[in-house]
Amino acid sequence: MEIKQLRYFIEVAKREHISEAALELDIAQSAISRQITQLEEELQITLFKRQGRNIYLTEAGQTLFIEAKKIIEQTESTIRLFHNQSELDNFTIRLGYVNSYISQVLSLLIQTFENASDTKIEPMLMEETEIANALFSNQIDVALMDLTPDIKHNNDVEIIPLFEETYHIYVPKDNPIAMATNPPLSQFANTQIYQLYGIPSNIIQTLEQQTKKPVRTITHKQIAKYLLTKNRGYIIAPSYQMLDKNDQQWIEISLEHTQLKRTICCALRKDNHKHDIKELKTTIDNLLSRASTYH
C-alpha cells in the first residue's frame, strides 16, 4: 500500500466519481482505476460498489476512507515538521571556537553579524582536540581554531588565517631574569611556572620541554599576584590577558621572540551553503583578520 494509492482513493471517495477525481489530480482515469484495483487486491476487499457510471463506498471502503485520511494527515504533518526543522537549521550557523582571543570579541562578532542578518549564531566553546573533527563531521558549520597541518592541507576546507596569538610571562622584579632582554625559554628553568587562564596543551608541552619542569595551573589573578609577591614562581598567560601593573613587585616579559605562539584561523567546509554563511565569513575576516594588538 502506497501513499499515492491512498491519495487517489481519498479523492475518488470524496467525489464518488473517477473522472472528477482524475480532473482534480490531473492524471488519467485509467491510472486511478489501476491504482484502486491494486489497492483492493492488496487489502483483499472491495472498496466501491459500481452502479452504471456512478460508484459508492462499501462498508470496508468507508472504514479505509477514515483511516486513509488519518495516514495522509500524519504524513503531511511529518513532512512539515522536517521541512520546518530544515528551514530552522538553514538559518542557524553553529560556530565552534577554541579558548583564545576569540572569547574576548565573540559577543561583538555575533552582534555585528546578527544585526545585519536574519540568521542566528549558535556559539560553542570546544577543545583543540575536538574542533576539527566536529567541523569535518558537520557538527559545526564554522570553526575558529588553531591553524593545524591537518586543516591547512585539507582541500575540502576553506581557510582564512586571522591572527597570531602570543604569550607573556610575569616574574618577580627582584629575580635576575627580570633584567634579561628576550630571554630564551631555557632561561626560565629551575623555577616553578604557573599558567593562568588556560593555555593550549601543545604550548605547555613546548614550554615544559624547554624548562624541564611541569607547568602548574592557577585560576585567579589574586593567586598569581600572591605568588609573584612572595617570589614563588613565574606566571605565564596569553598576551591579551593582563595582570594589574605593579612595577614594585613584578614585571612583564614578552615571549613573542620564542616558539610559544599559535595561529588562529577561520575554517569552514566548501560544501556548506547555509544562508548567509558567506556574510559571516566576511564579518569574521573584517573584525579579526590580521589582528595583532589586543585591547
Backbone as a ProteinNet text record, in pm:
[ID]
protein_1_A
[PRIMARY]
MEIKQLRYFIEVAKREHISEAALELDIAQSAISRQITQLEEELQITLFKRQGRNIYLTEAGQTLFIEAKKIIEQTESTIRLFHNQSELDNFTIRLGYVNSYISQVLSLLIQTFENASDTKIEPMLMEETEIANALFSNQIDVALMDLTPDIKHNNDVEIIPLFEETYHIYVPKDNPIAMATNPPLSQFANTQIYQLYGIPSNIIQTLEQQTKKPVRTITHKQIAKYLLTKNRGYIIAPSYQMLDKNDQQWIEISLEHTQLKRTICCALRKDNHKHDIKELKTTIDNLLSRASTYH
[TERTIARY]
85.3	0	89	67.8	148.5	66.9	139.1	74.6	-1	60	-5.3	-140.5	-147.2	-273.3	-379	-338.5	-433.7	-484.3	-395	-439.2	-542.4	-516	-611.2	-743.5	-736.4	-858.1	-940.6	-875.1	-947.1	-1018.8	-952.4	-1015	-1136.4	-1124.8	-1238.8	-1351.7	-1315.7	-1416.9	-1494	-1424.6	-1492	-1591.1	-1558.7	-1641.7	-1732.4	-1699.9	-1772.8	-1783.4	-1671.8	-1668.9	-1523.3	-1482.9	-1342.6	-1301.5	-1386.5	-1349	-1325.6	-1408.1	-1388.9	-1259.8	-1230.8	-1105	-985.9	-998.1	-888.9	-862.2	-970.2	-952.6	-882.9	-922.3	-861.5	-713.3	-679.8	-541.3	-458.9	-527.4	-462	-385.8	-454.6	-396.9	-507	-470.3	-565.9	-655.6	-781.9	-874.9	-821.7	-756.7	-707	-600.7	-519.8	-415.7	-479.9	-587.8	-657.3	-722	-791	-857.5	-755.9	-639.3	-537.3	-489.3	-466.8	-418.9	-525.3	-651.2	-760.5	-770.5	-758.3	-763.3	-649.2	-529	-413.7	-434.2	-493.5	-520.1	-621.5	-726.7	-826.7	-764.9	-677.2	-614.2	-521.3	-449.8	-357.3	-433.1	-540.6	-617.1	-720.4	-742.9	-839.5	-979.8	-1017.7	-1151.2	-1202.2	-1333.6	-1392.9	-1419.4	-1365.7	-1376.4	-1498.1	-1541.4	-1652.1	-1754.5	-1880.5	-1986.3	-2010.4	-2020.7	-2036.1	-2178.7	-2243.3	-2377.6	-2377.5	-2366	-2357.3	-2226.9	-2239.8	-2122.5	-2090.1	-2172.1	-2150	-2089.3	-2015.7	-1956.4	-1985.1	-1997.1	-2028.2	-1936.7	-1898.7	-1813	-1885.1	-1814	-1865.2	-1840.5	-1884.6	-1857.6	-1707.2	-1637.1	-1491.4	-1426.9	-1484	-1431.9	-1448.2	-1563	-1585.1	-1483.2	-1452.9	-1353.1	-1215.9	-1179.2	-1048.6	-1043.3	-1154.8	-1158.5	-1121	-1175.2	-1144.8	-996.6	-948.6	-809.4	-710.5	-745.1	-655.2	-634.7	-743.2	-729.7	-636	-643.5	-553.2	-407	-385.7	-249.5	-193	-275	-229.4	-202.8	-289.9	-269.1	-140.6	-114.9	7.7	130.9	119.5	230.6	263.5	160.6	182.7	236.7	189.6	239.4	387.8	425	566.5	653.6	605.1	680.9	699.6	592	601.8	701.6	700.6	792.3	937.2	971.4	1109.7	1144.6	1046.5	1071.9	1099.6	1020.2	1039.3	1173.6	1212.1	1340.7	1455.6	1439.6	1542.2	1555.4	1442.8	1445.2	1511.4	1479.8	1541.4	1691.5	1733.5	1876.4	1948.4	1881.1	1943.6	1968.7	1890.9	1905.4	1974.2	2046.7	2127.8	2267.3	2367.2	2506.3	2573.9	2621.1	2687.5	2835.4	2875.9	3011.5	3092.1	3187.5	3277	3400.8	3449.8	3569.8	3650.4	3781.8	3870.1	3894.3	3936.7	3966.8	4087.9	4065.8	4170	4119.2	4188.1	4142.2	4001.2	3960.6	3824.3	3721	3744.6	3648.9	3625.9	3727.6	3717.4	3629.8	3620	3548.2	3427.6	3395.9	3288.6	3154	3125.3	2996.1	2984.2	3093.8	3092.8	3071.2	3136.5	3120.3	2975.4	2916.8	2777.6	2682.8	2699.4	2610.6	2622	2744.5	2764.5	2697.9	2715.7	2657.2	2504.9	2451.6	2306.6	2231	2296.7	2232	2208.9	2285.9	2274.9	2213.3	2175.3	2126.8	2012.2	1925.1	1818.9	1862.2	1987.5	2045	2104.1	2088.2	2139.2	2264.1	2354.7	2476	2458.7	2496.6	2494.9	2640.2	2695.8	2838.4	2862.4	2976.8	3013.2	3162.5	3199.6	3339.6	3382.6	3494.9	3538.9	3687	3728.6	3869.3	3943.2	4072.8	4153.4	4151.7	4139.7	4145.8	4016.7	3906	3778.1	3720	3769.1	3700.7	3714.7	3831.2	3848.5	3753.9	3744.8	3652.6	3507.9	3474.5	3338.4	3308.6	3407.6	3389.1	3375.8	3462.9	3460.3	3331.1	3276.6	3157.4	3027.5	3035.1	2916.7	2845.4	2914.8	2856.1	2857.6	2953.2	2958.1	2975.6	2939.9	2949.9	3077.9	3120	3239	3323.6	3455.3	3547.4	3647	3658.9	3765	3864.9	3977.7	4062.4	4208.8	4295.4	4436.3	4452.7	4543.7	4574.9	4671.9	4615.7	4695.6	4729.7	4830.3	4861.6	4743.9	4665.2	4550.4	4450.2	4423.9	4330.8	4391.7	4516.4	4583.9	4588.8	4603.3	4619.6	4492.2	4379.7	4252.9	4187.1	4174.2	4121.2	3971.9	3903.6	3759.1	3723.4	3825.4	3802.7	3861.2	3784.1	3833.5	3893.2	4012.7	4086.3	4108.5	4084.1	4119.7	4208.5	4340	4424.8	4382.3	4369.4	4318.3	4426.5	4489.2	4590.8	4681	4794.3	4888.5	4874.3	4857.4	4842.4	4974.6	5021.7	5149	5124.8	5234.1	5224.3	5324.9	5300.8	5396.3	5405.2	5510.9	5534.6	5566.6	5510.1	5535.9	5636.7	5735.8	5839.8	5856.6	5895.3	5921.4	6029.3	6010.3	6103.2	6246.4	6264.4	6398.6	6465.7	6393.8	6453.1	6551.8	6669.2	6769.5	6718.8	6623.6	6575.3	6499.2	6457	6384	6469	6599.5	6689.6	6724.4	6682.4	6721	6640.7	6704.2	6639.2	6613	6484.9	6445.8	6509.4	6486	6547.3	6491.4	6575.5	6524.4	6443.5	6360.7	6275.8	6358.3	6472	6556.5	6602.5	6600.5	6644.6	6540.5	6421.3	6316.8	6315.3	6414.6	6421.4	6450.7	6422.1	6453.1	6366.7	6266.3	6170.4	6030.5	5942.3	5806	5732.5	5669.3	5588	5442.2	5357.6	5213.2	5143.9	5049.6	4970.1	4841.1	4803.6	4681.9	4588.1	4457.8	4352.1	4348.9	4435.2	4431	4505.5	4603.9	4687.9	4683.5	4681	4672.7	4780.3	4744.2	4834.6	4964.6	4958.6	5081.8	5178.2	5124.3	5208.9	5274.1	5197	5250.4	5357.8	5333.7	5433.8	5565.1	5555.4	5677.7	5751.2	5677.3	5738.8	5804.6	5738.1	5793.1	5917.3	5919.7	6038.6	6160.8	6136.8	6247.4	6289.7	6193.5	6224.9	6248.9	6217	6238.9	6164.1	6047.2	5971.6	5822.4	5735.3	5592	5535.7	5444.7	5375.3	5247.7	5227.3	5106.4	5001.7	4879.3	4767.3	4707.2	4682.5	4605.5	4490.8	4390.1	4267.7	4224.3	4306.4	4261.4	4378.8	4353.8	4458.6	4514.8	4429.9	4477	4582.6	4564.5	4664.4	4794.7	4783.9	4903	4979.4	4907.9	4972.6	5042.6	4977.2	5036.5	5166.6	5165.1	5284.9	5399.8	5368.1	5471.5	5526.6	5437.1	5479.8	5573.1	5546	5626.8	5744.9	5763.8	5875.1	5871.3	5750.5	5731.4	5721	5739.4	5733	5700.6	5687.1	5653	5509.4	5447.1	5309.6	5308.3	5266.7	5254.6	5106.7	5077.1	4938.4	4938.6	4824.7	4814.6	4836.4	4886.3	4920.7	4801.1	4681.4	4563.5	4511.1	4565.5	4527.1	4636.4	4598.7	4697.1	4674.3	4785.2	4779.9	4787.8	4735.1	4747.2	4894.5	4924.9	5063.6	5109.8	5226.4	5282.9	5435.9	5490.7	5633.8	5719.4	5659.7	5736	5747.3	5658	5653.2	5690.5	5648.4	5675.1	5685.3	5742.8	5748.9	5698.1	5662	5611.2	5720.3	5740.3	5836	5759.8	5768.9	5704.5	5778.3	5698.9	5757.6	5736.3	5712.5	5689.3	5809.5	5929.2	6050.5	6072.4	5988	6004.3	5909.8	5918.9	5830.8	5692.4	5664.6	5532.6	5435.2	5373.5	5275.5	5185.5	5070	4973.7	4904.2	4867.4	4790.8	4645.3	4558.1	4414.3	4356	4272.4	4213	4061.9	3997.4	3856.4	3852.3	3782.4	3773.9	3628	3591.5	3456.6	3463.1	3371.6	3368.8	3321.5	3384.8	3349.4	3210.3	3158.1	3025.4	2913.5	2946.3	2844.8	2785.1	2656.2	2589.5	2475.7	2489.6	2384.8	2361.2	2240.5	2201.4	2296.8	2353.3	2438.6	2571.4	2613.4	2742.6	2857.3	2839.9	2942.8	2952.2	2837.1	2836.6	2906.3	2887.3	2956.9	3107.2	3147.7	3290.2	3349.6	3276.1	3324.1	3331.9	3232.7	3232.7	3351.7	3377.8	3493.2	3622.6	3634	3755.9	3776.2	3668.2	3679.1	3713.7	3657.6	3678.2	3808.6	3851.9	3961.2	4086.7	4074.9	4191.2	4306.1	4424.6	4549.1	4548.1	4458.2	4457.5	4581.7	4662.4	4785.9	4794.1	4704.8	4703.9	4580.3	4597.5	4485.6	4441.7	4311.3	4256.2	4173.4
-119.1	0	124.2	211.6	330.5	455	560.2	688.1	738.9	719.7	764	695.8	567.4	494.7	549.9	580.3	634	771.6	854.1	986.2	972	882.2	860.4	810.8	716	658.5	766	853.3	957.9	1052.4	1090.7	1182.3	1117.7	991.3	921.3	905.8	872	850.6	978.5	1093.1	1220	1256.9	1221.4	1263.9	1152.7	1028.4	911.3	913.6	959	968.3	971.5	875.3	864.8	980.1	1019.4	1125.1	1257.9	1289.8	1414.2	1409.8	1292.9	1277.3	1292.1	1239.5	1249.6	1394.5	1473.8	1616.1	1687.7	1657.3	1719.8	1684.7	1558.3	1511.6	1535	1571.2	1597.2	1474.2	1360.1	1236.2	1162.2	1060.4	984.5	898.7	880	794.9	652.7	606.9	469.7	449.5	554.2	544	533	608.3	599.7	462.9	417.1	285.6	175.4	184	81.5	80.5	198.7	208.7	160.7	192.5	146.8	-5	-61.8	-207.3	-273.6	-219.1	-274.6	-265.8	-158.1	-141.8	-244.8	-268.9	-368.8	-508.4	-537.5	-669.2	-689.9	-586	-599.3	-618	-541.6	-548.9	-662.1	-717.1	-826.5	-784.1	-664.1	-611.2	-538.9	-512.2	-428.7	-291.9	-188.2	-52.8	21.9	-9.6	64.2	-31.3	8.8	-57.8	25.4	-41.4	30.2	12	124.7	124.2	215.9	154.6	232.9	312	444	530.3	585.2	554.2	603.6	494.1	536.8	442.3	490.6	393.2	425.5	342.6	402.9	332.1	213.9	101.2	-11.9	15.5	-72	-55.7	-59.5	-151.7	-158	-31	20.5	143.7	261.3	267.5	375.7	370.1	246.7	230.9	275.6	233.5	273.5	424.1	484.2	629	704.8	661.9	726.5	708.5	585.7	557.3	620.3	623.2	679.8	829.3	898.7	1042.6	1065.9	977.5	990.3	969.9	871.3	842	959.5	1014.4	1126.2	1249.3	1276.6	1391.2	1376.2	1253.4	1229.3	1241.5	1192.9	1203.6	1348.9	1428.7	1569.9	1645.2	1607.8	1670.6	1640.2	1514.9	1475.7	1550	1561.4	1634.5	1780.2	1843.3	1983.2	1998	1900.8	1905	1909.3	1820.6	1815	1931.9	1980.3	2098.9	2219.4	2233.3	2345.6	2335.7	2211.9	2193	2223.9	2181.6	2209.6	2358.9	2428.7	2573.3	2641.8	2593.5	2649.6	2626.4	2504.7	2473.4	2561.4	2590.6	2672.2	2814.3	2859.3	2995.3	2995.5	2888.2	2880.9	2834.7	2913.4	2877.3	2838.4	2714.9	2663.5	2700.6	2785.8	2839.9	2779.6	2694.4	2638.4	2725.3	2741.3	2822.7	2767.6	2786.3	2742.5	2859.2	2827.3	2930.6	3010.7	3136.4	3221.9	3365.7	3455.3	3594.1	3602.1	3498.2	3493	3516.9	3460.2	3472.7	3618	3702.4	3842.5	3923.4	3878.9	3957.3	3883.3	3767.1	3685.7	3757	3823.3	3892.2	4002.4	4074.5	4177.6	4114.8	4002.3	3932.4	3890.6	3827.7	3780.9	3898.1	4002.2	4118.2	4185.8	4202.9	4266.9	4186.5	4054.9	3970.7	3967.7	3943.8	3927.6	4058.6	4172	4300	4317.6	4245.4	4258.8	4136.5	4034.3	3908.9	3853.1	3777.3	3707.8	3567.8	3532.5	3406.3	3425.7	3326.3	3333.2	3246.4	3290.4	3215.2	3137.6	3011.4	2926.2	2897.7	2971.6	2954.6	2833.7	2767.5	2650.4	2653.2	2663.1	2654.2	2508.4	2482.4	2344.8	2330.7	2206.9	2177.2	2173.3	2204	2199.7	2061.5	1958.1	1820.3	1774.3	1847.6	1801.2	1888.6	2011.2	2105.8	2068	2015.3	1978	1864.9	1762.3	1651	1698.8	1794.8	1849.6	1919.3	1987.6	2054.3	1951.8	1851.6	1750.4	1669.2	1645.2	1560.7	1640.7	1770.2	1853.7	1882.1	1869.3	1907.8	2059.2	2126.1	2271.5	2317.5	2443.3	2497.5	2577.6	2648.1	2732.9	2705.1	2700	2677.3	2791.8	2851	2947.8	2872.3	2836.3	2733	2754	2668.3	2669.2	2624.4	2690.7	2650.8	2533.3	2413.1	2290.6	2238.8	2152.5	2094.3	2019.9	1950.5	1876.1	1968.9	2082	2179.5	2247.8	2285.3	2361.5	2284.6	2152.8	2072.8	1998.6	2033.7	1969.7	2047.2	1984.5	2052.4	2079.3	2017.6	2037.4	2152.6	2216.7	2321.5	2453.7	2560.2	2694.1	2755.4	2814.2	2865.9	3016	3089.2	3231	3249.8	3266.5	3296.4	3430.6	3436.7	3556.5	3634.5	3572.7	3644.5	3544.3	3595.3	3514.7	3546.8	3444.5	3463	3429.7	3522.5	3504	3509.7	3499.9	3489.2	3582.5	3608.3	3682	3616.6	3650	3588	3696.9	3683.9	3777.1	3714.9	3793.5	3745.4	3847.4	3803.3	3899.1	3999.2	4123.1	4228.6	4202.3	4141.9	4119	3994.6	3918.8	3799.5	3840	3778	3815.9	3815	3725.2	3717.2	3843	3922.4	4044.9	4143.6	4128.9	4219.8	4170.4	4048.6	3989.5	4049.5	4055.5	4102.2	3982	3960	3845.4	3714.8	3676.4	3554.2	3430.3	3329.8	3203.2	3129.9	3038.9	2966.3	2886.4	2837.2	2757.5	2837.8	2969	3053.6	3056.9	3008.3	3004.9	2872.3	2787.9	2657.6	2674.8	2567.8	2559.3	2649.7	2712.3	2791.2	2748.3	2737.8	2692.5	2795.5	2746.9	2831.6	2790.4	2890.5	2867.6	2927.8	2852.7	2907.3	2965.1	3078.5	3147.8	3157.7	3130.7	3140.2	3023.3	2927	2811.7	2836.9	2756.1	2768.1	2634.6	2634.8	2509.3	2409.8	2282.7	2176.9	2172.4	2201.6	2197.3	2309.6	2423.7	2534.2	2495.4	2435.6	2392.1	2285.6	2192.1	2086.6	2146.1	2244.2	2309.7	2379	2446.9	2516.6	2417.9	2308.7	2209.6	2141.6	2122.5	2063.2	2153.3	2283.1	2378.1	2402.7	2402	2434.4	2310.9	2191	2064.1	2058.3	2124.7	2126.3	2137	2060	2067.5	2206.6	2250.4	2377.2	2350.2	2425.1	2409.5	2512.4	2486.9	2571.6	2644.3	2773.1	2850.4	2917	2961.8	3006.8	3146.6	3218.6	3350.5	3446	3571.1	3673.5	3694.2	3686.2	3712.6	3610.1	3485.7	3382.8	3414.7	3455.2	3490.5	3604.6	3706	3821	3779.5	3694.4	3649.9	3573	3481.2	3402.9	3491.3	3591.8	3683.6	3767.2	3813	3894.2	3816	3688	3602.8	3539	3575.3	3521.5	3368.4	3316.3	3171.7	3112.5	3192.8	3139.5	3245.6	3201	3289.2	3259.2	3357.2	3342.5	3364.2	3262.2	3275.2	3286	3372.7	3395.4	3441	3428.4	3485.8	3636.3	3692.4	3834.5	3925.6	3877.3	3961.5	3957	3869.6	3860.5	3928.3	4033.3	4115.4	4111.4	4109.6	4137	4287.4	4332.7	4474.4	4513.5	4629.6	4675.3	4704.3	4652.9	4675.6	4674.7	4789	4797.7	4767.1	4774.1	4747.9	4599	4518.4	4376.9	4283.3	4312.9	4222.5	4300.1	4232.7	4291.8	4189.8	4241	4157.3	4138.9	4016	3985.4	3922.9	3986.2	3930.8	3806	3707.3	3584.6	3575.6	3690.3	3691.3	3638.5	3650.5	3607.2	3456.5	3386.4	3242	3165.3	3032.4	2947.1	2929.8	2999.2	2989.9	3082.6	3034	3112	3017.2	3066.2	2987.1	3079.1	3023.4	3098.8	3056.4	3153.3	3127.1	3154.5	3063.2	3077.3	3054.6	3093.7	3060.7	2948.8	2840.1	2725.3	2688.7	2662.9	2615.9	2524.9	2429.3	2336	2406.6	2372.8	2435.7	2397.3	2283.9	2239.6	2291.8	2379.9	2435.6	2560.1	2553.3	2663.7	2721.2	2719.3	2773	2921.8	2963	3102.4	3197.2	3292.9	3399.4	3351	3228.8	3183.9	3262.2	3305	3388.5	3523.8	3576.7	3704.8	3692	3577.8	3556.8	3549	3480	3470.5	3610.1	3695.9	3831.9	3911.1	3894.4	3964.2	3921.3	3792	3740.3	3797.6	3797.3	3848.5	3996.3	4075.3	4218.9	4249.6	4172.6	4201.6	4145.2	4031.4	3959.2	3940.7	3950.3	3920.2	4015.8	3957.3	4030.4	4109.8	4076.5	4144.8	4105.3	4200.3	4171.1	4246	4340.1	4417.1	4382.2	4348.4	4311.8	4431.9	4445.2	4558.4	4505.7
0	0	0	-96.3	-111.2	-78.5	-39.8	-9.5	-132.4	-250	-374.1	-391.5	-364.2	-378.1	-283.4	-158.6	-61.4	-103.3	-159.1	-206.7	-319.3	-413.4	-522.8	-467.8	-375.8	-317.8	-247.6	-171.1	-97.6	-193.6	-301.5	-397.3	-463.8	-498	-558.9	-458.1	-333.6	-230.3	-200.5	-200.1	-171.1	-281	-405	-518.5	-569.5	-533.2	-581.8	-734	-792.3	-938.4	-982.2	-1064.2	-1103.9	-1194.7	-1286.8	-1381.4	-1309.5	-1207.7	-1133.2	-1052.2	-995.4	-921	-1014.9	-1137.8	-1234.7	-1271.8	-1285.1	-1314.3	-1198.4	-1076.1	-958.5	-947.2	-974.8	-960.4	-1086.4	-1194.5	-1323.1	-1372.6	-1366.7	-1420.1	-1496.3	-1569.7	-1650	-1561.2	-1605.6	-1530.5	-1519.9	-1624.4	-1623.8	-1515.7	-1490	-1386.2	-1248.7	-1225.9	-1097	-1081.2	-1186.5	-1178.9	-1149.4	-1211.1	-1190.8	-1046.1	-988.7	-851	-751	-776.8	-689.7	-694	-813.2	-827.6	-751.1	-764	-692.1	-541.6	-495.1	-352.3	-304.6	-381.5	-345.1	-342.3	-437.9	-442.6	-322.8	-286	-173.1	-42.1	-22.6	102.3	99.7	-19.2	-38.2	6	-37.9	-9.4	-133	-133	-237.8	-178.2	-242	-187.7	-240.7	-363.6	-423.8	-484.2	-473.5	-547.5	-673.4	-786.1	-912.1	-963.3	-987.1	-1042.9	-1164.8	-1279.2	-1402.2	-1402.2	-1419.2	-1422.1	-1284	-1186.4	-1051.4	-964.1	-859.7	-765.5	-624.3	-533.2	-393.6	-304.2	-188.4	-94.9	-33.6	-25.7	50.5	198.9	283.8	427.9	454.6	387.4	402.4	347.5	237.4	178.7	272.9	342.5	438.4	553.1	598.3	705.1	657.2	537	483.7	461.1	419.9	397.2	524.8	636.7	765.8	801	787.8	825.3	727.2	599.6	499.3	522.4	559.9	587.9	705.3	807.5	921.4	878	793.3	745.9	666.5	576.3	493.6	580.3	676.8	766	845.7	895.9	971.4	881.9	760.4	665.7	636.4	609.1	578.2	699.5	818.8	941.1	961.4	934.2	947.9	848.1	725.1	622.2	662.8	713.3	757	870.9	962.7	1076.5	1030	937.2	891.3	799.7	723.5	642.2	730.7	838.2	931.1	1001	1040.2	1107.2	1011.6	886.8	787	763.8	759.5	741.3	860.5	982.2	1103.1	1102.1	1065.4	1059.8	958.6	849	744	790.7	889.8	941.8	1078.6	1109	1230.8	1192.6	1227.6	1199.5	1329.9	1335.9	1456.2	1449.6	1541.9	1541.9	1655.9	1622.7	1722.9	1737.2	1859.4	1879.7	1996.2	1988.8	2096.1	2191	2312.4	2410.5	2362.8	2332.2	2275.2	2281.1	2208.9	2199.9	2142.5	2067.4	2012.7	2123	2241.3	2350.9	2389.6	2369.4	2407.8	2312	2188.7	2087.2	2029.8	2087	2030.3	2035	2146.3	2156.3	2051.5	2024.9	1920.9	1784.1	1758.4	1631	1609.8	1711.7	1699.2	1679.2	1757.9	1747.6	1611.8	1563.3	1433.1	1321.9	1325.4	1220.3	1229.7	1348.9	1363.1	1340.8	1359.2	1329	1179.5	1099.8	954.2	887.5	964.6	906.6	989.8	924.9	998.3	1040	1012.6	1059.3	1198.3	1284.5	1420.9	1434.7	1522	1550.7	1680.4	1676.7	1795.7	1834.2	1933.4	1966.8	2055.9	2034.3	2113.9	2143.1	2270.9	2309.7	2302.8	2236	2214.8	2245.8	2270.4	2293	2159.2	2164.9	2041.8	1978.6	2062.7	2013.2	1945.6	1962.9	1910.4	1800.2	1787.7	1698.8	1551.6	1510.8	1370.3	1331.6	1415.5	1387.3	1383.7	1469.8	1470.6	1338.2	1282.3	1153.3	1041.1	1040.4	934.1	936	1056.2	1069.2	1069	1035.5	1020.7	1153.1	1264.4	1392.8	1411.2	1346.1	1345.1	1201.2	1174.3	1038.9	1018.5	1123.2	1115.7	1239.2	1220.4	1331.7	1339.6	1458.7	1487.1	1573.3	1514	1573.4	1536.3	1592.7	1556.4	1411.2	1341.3	1204.3	1209.7	1208.6	1218.6	1079.1	1067.2	935.7	873.7	957	903.3	836.5	899.1	842.8	720.7	733.2	627.7	496.8	503.9	382.4	341.9	401.5	366.3	251.8	137.4	19.2	26	121.2	134.1	226.5	282.7	382.1	333.2	350	318.8	445.2	433.4	548.4	533.7	643.5	649.8	773	756.1	872.7	932.6	1063.3	1128.2	1202	1300.9	1378.3	1448.9	1492.6	1568.6	1716.7	1796.3	1940.4	2010.1	2091.2	2161.6	2312.6	2387.1	2533.2	2599.9	2727.6	2807.4	2944.4	3016.2	3145.8	3247.4	3365.1	3474.1	3569.9	3608.3	3700.2	3812.4	3931.6	4040.7	3998.9	4039.5	3996.5	4041	4159	4212.1	4154.1	4070.5	4010.8	3902.3	3894.7	3794.3	3651.2	3620.1	3482	3441	3539.7	3509.8	3430.4	3436.8	3366	3225.4	3192.1	3063.7	2948.3	2833.1	2710.6	2620.2	2587.4	2503.7	2551.1	2676.7	2727.8	2658.8	2632.2	2576.7	2682.9	2637	2731.9	2831.7	2788.5	2878.9	2999.7	2988.4	3099.1	3211.5	3183.8	3285.9	3360.9	3336.1	3401.7	3550.3	3625.6	3769.1	3856.2	3798.3	3876.5	3835.9	3933.7	3904.3	3819	3710	3623.5	3638.8	3649.8	3661.3	3539.2	3481.7	3372	3427.2	3371.5	3413.1	3294	3316.3	3215.3	3118.6	3131.8	3043.9	2914.2	2886.5	2768	2694.6	2562	2486.1	2525.7	2521	2566.6	2486.6	2356.9	2276.6	2316	2357.4	2404	2536.8	2625	2754.9	2735.7	2643.6	2617.6	2568.5	2479.5	2430.2	2544	2629.3	2742	2838.3	2867.7	2960.9	2903.6	2773.1	2710.5	2726.3	2726.8	2737.7	2882.4	2972.1	3112.6	3198	3143.9	3214.4	3347.1	3351.4	3476.4	3442.7	3511.2	3483.2	3512.3	3427.2	3447.2	3525.1	3630.6	3711.5	3670	3711.1	3669.6	3788.5	3772.9	3870.3	3795.3	3867.4	3801.7	3841	3914.9	3959.6	3968.8	3930.9	3933.9	4074	4174.4	4311.2	4352.9	4310.9	4341.6	4269.3	4142.3	4065.2	4131.2	4173.5	4237.7	4367.3	4443	4569.8	4545.5	4447.8	4418.8	4371.4	4290.9	4244.7	4360	4445.4	4559.5	4651.4	4669	4756.8	4683.3	4555.7	4476.2	4471.7	4447.5	4449.9	4308.5	4204.4	4069.8	3967.4	3841.5	3730.3	3686	3622	3573.5	3423.3	3348.2	3202.9	3166.1	3067.7	3024.9	2879.8	2809.3	2674.9	2680.6	2571.9	2570.9	2593.8	2561.4	2581	2724.3	2806.3	2946.4	3030.5	3102.2	3172.5	3323.2	3398	3541.4	3563.6	3675.7	3707.9	3713.4	3661.3	3661.7	3803.9	3838.2	3971.5	3958.4	3924.1	3897.5	4020.4	4139	4260.3	4292	4233.3	4269.7	4154	4033.6	3921.6	3790.9	3690.5	3557.4	3456.3	3341.4	3232.6	3127.2	3082.7	2976	2859.4	2744.6	2625.7	2578.6	2532.1	2476.9	2326.4	2262.6	2118	2040.9	2098.5	2029.8	2038.6	2115.2	2133.6	2041.6	2048.9	1968	2029	2138.9	2201.7	2130.2	2027.1	1951.9	1874.6	1841	1764.3	1664.6	1550	1451.2	1459.1	1478.5	1483.2	1344.9	1298.9	1166.1	1171.6	1064.5	1042.6	939.7	971.2	880.3	858	734	702.1	580.6	576.2	464.4	336.5	226	99	51.2	97.9	54.2	144.4	237.2	326.6	260.7	230.3	160.9	244.2	373.7	459.9	430.7	465.2	443.8	517.3	445	498.9	556.1	524.3	578.4	514.7	390.3	328.2	397.4	439.6	510.1	645	712.2	839.2	816.6	711.9	679.9	658.4	588.1	564.5	694.7	781.2	909.7	994.7	998.1	1073.6	1018	887.3	823.5	855.9	849.5	874.5	1020.3	1113.9	1255.9	1310.1	1258.7	1323.7	1239.5	1109.5	1025.6	1052.4	1069.1	1091	1219.9	1313.4	1443	1520.5	1553.8	1627	1758.7	1778.3	1902.4	1981.6	2106.5	2191.8	2273.6	2283.4	2358.5	2475.3
[MASK]
+++++++++++++++++++++++++++++++++++++++++++++++++++++++++++++++++++++++++++++++++++++++++++++++++++++++++++++++++++++++++++++++++++++++++++++++++++++++++++++++++++++++++++++++++++++++++++++++++++++++++++++++++++++++++++++++++++++++++++++++++++++++++++++++++++++++++++++++++++++++++++++++++++++++

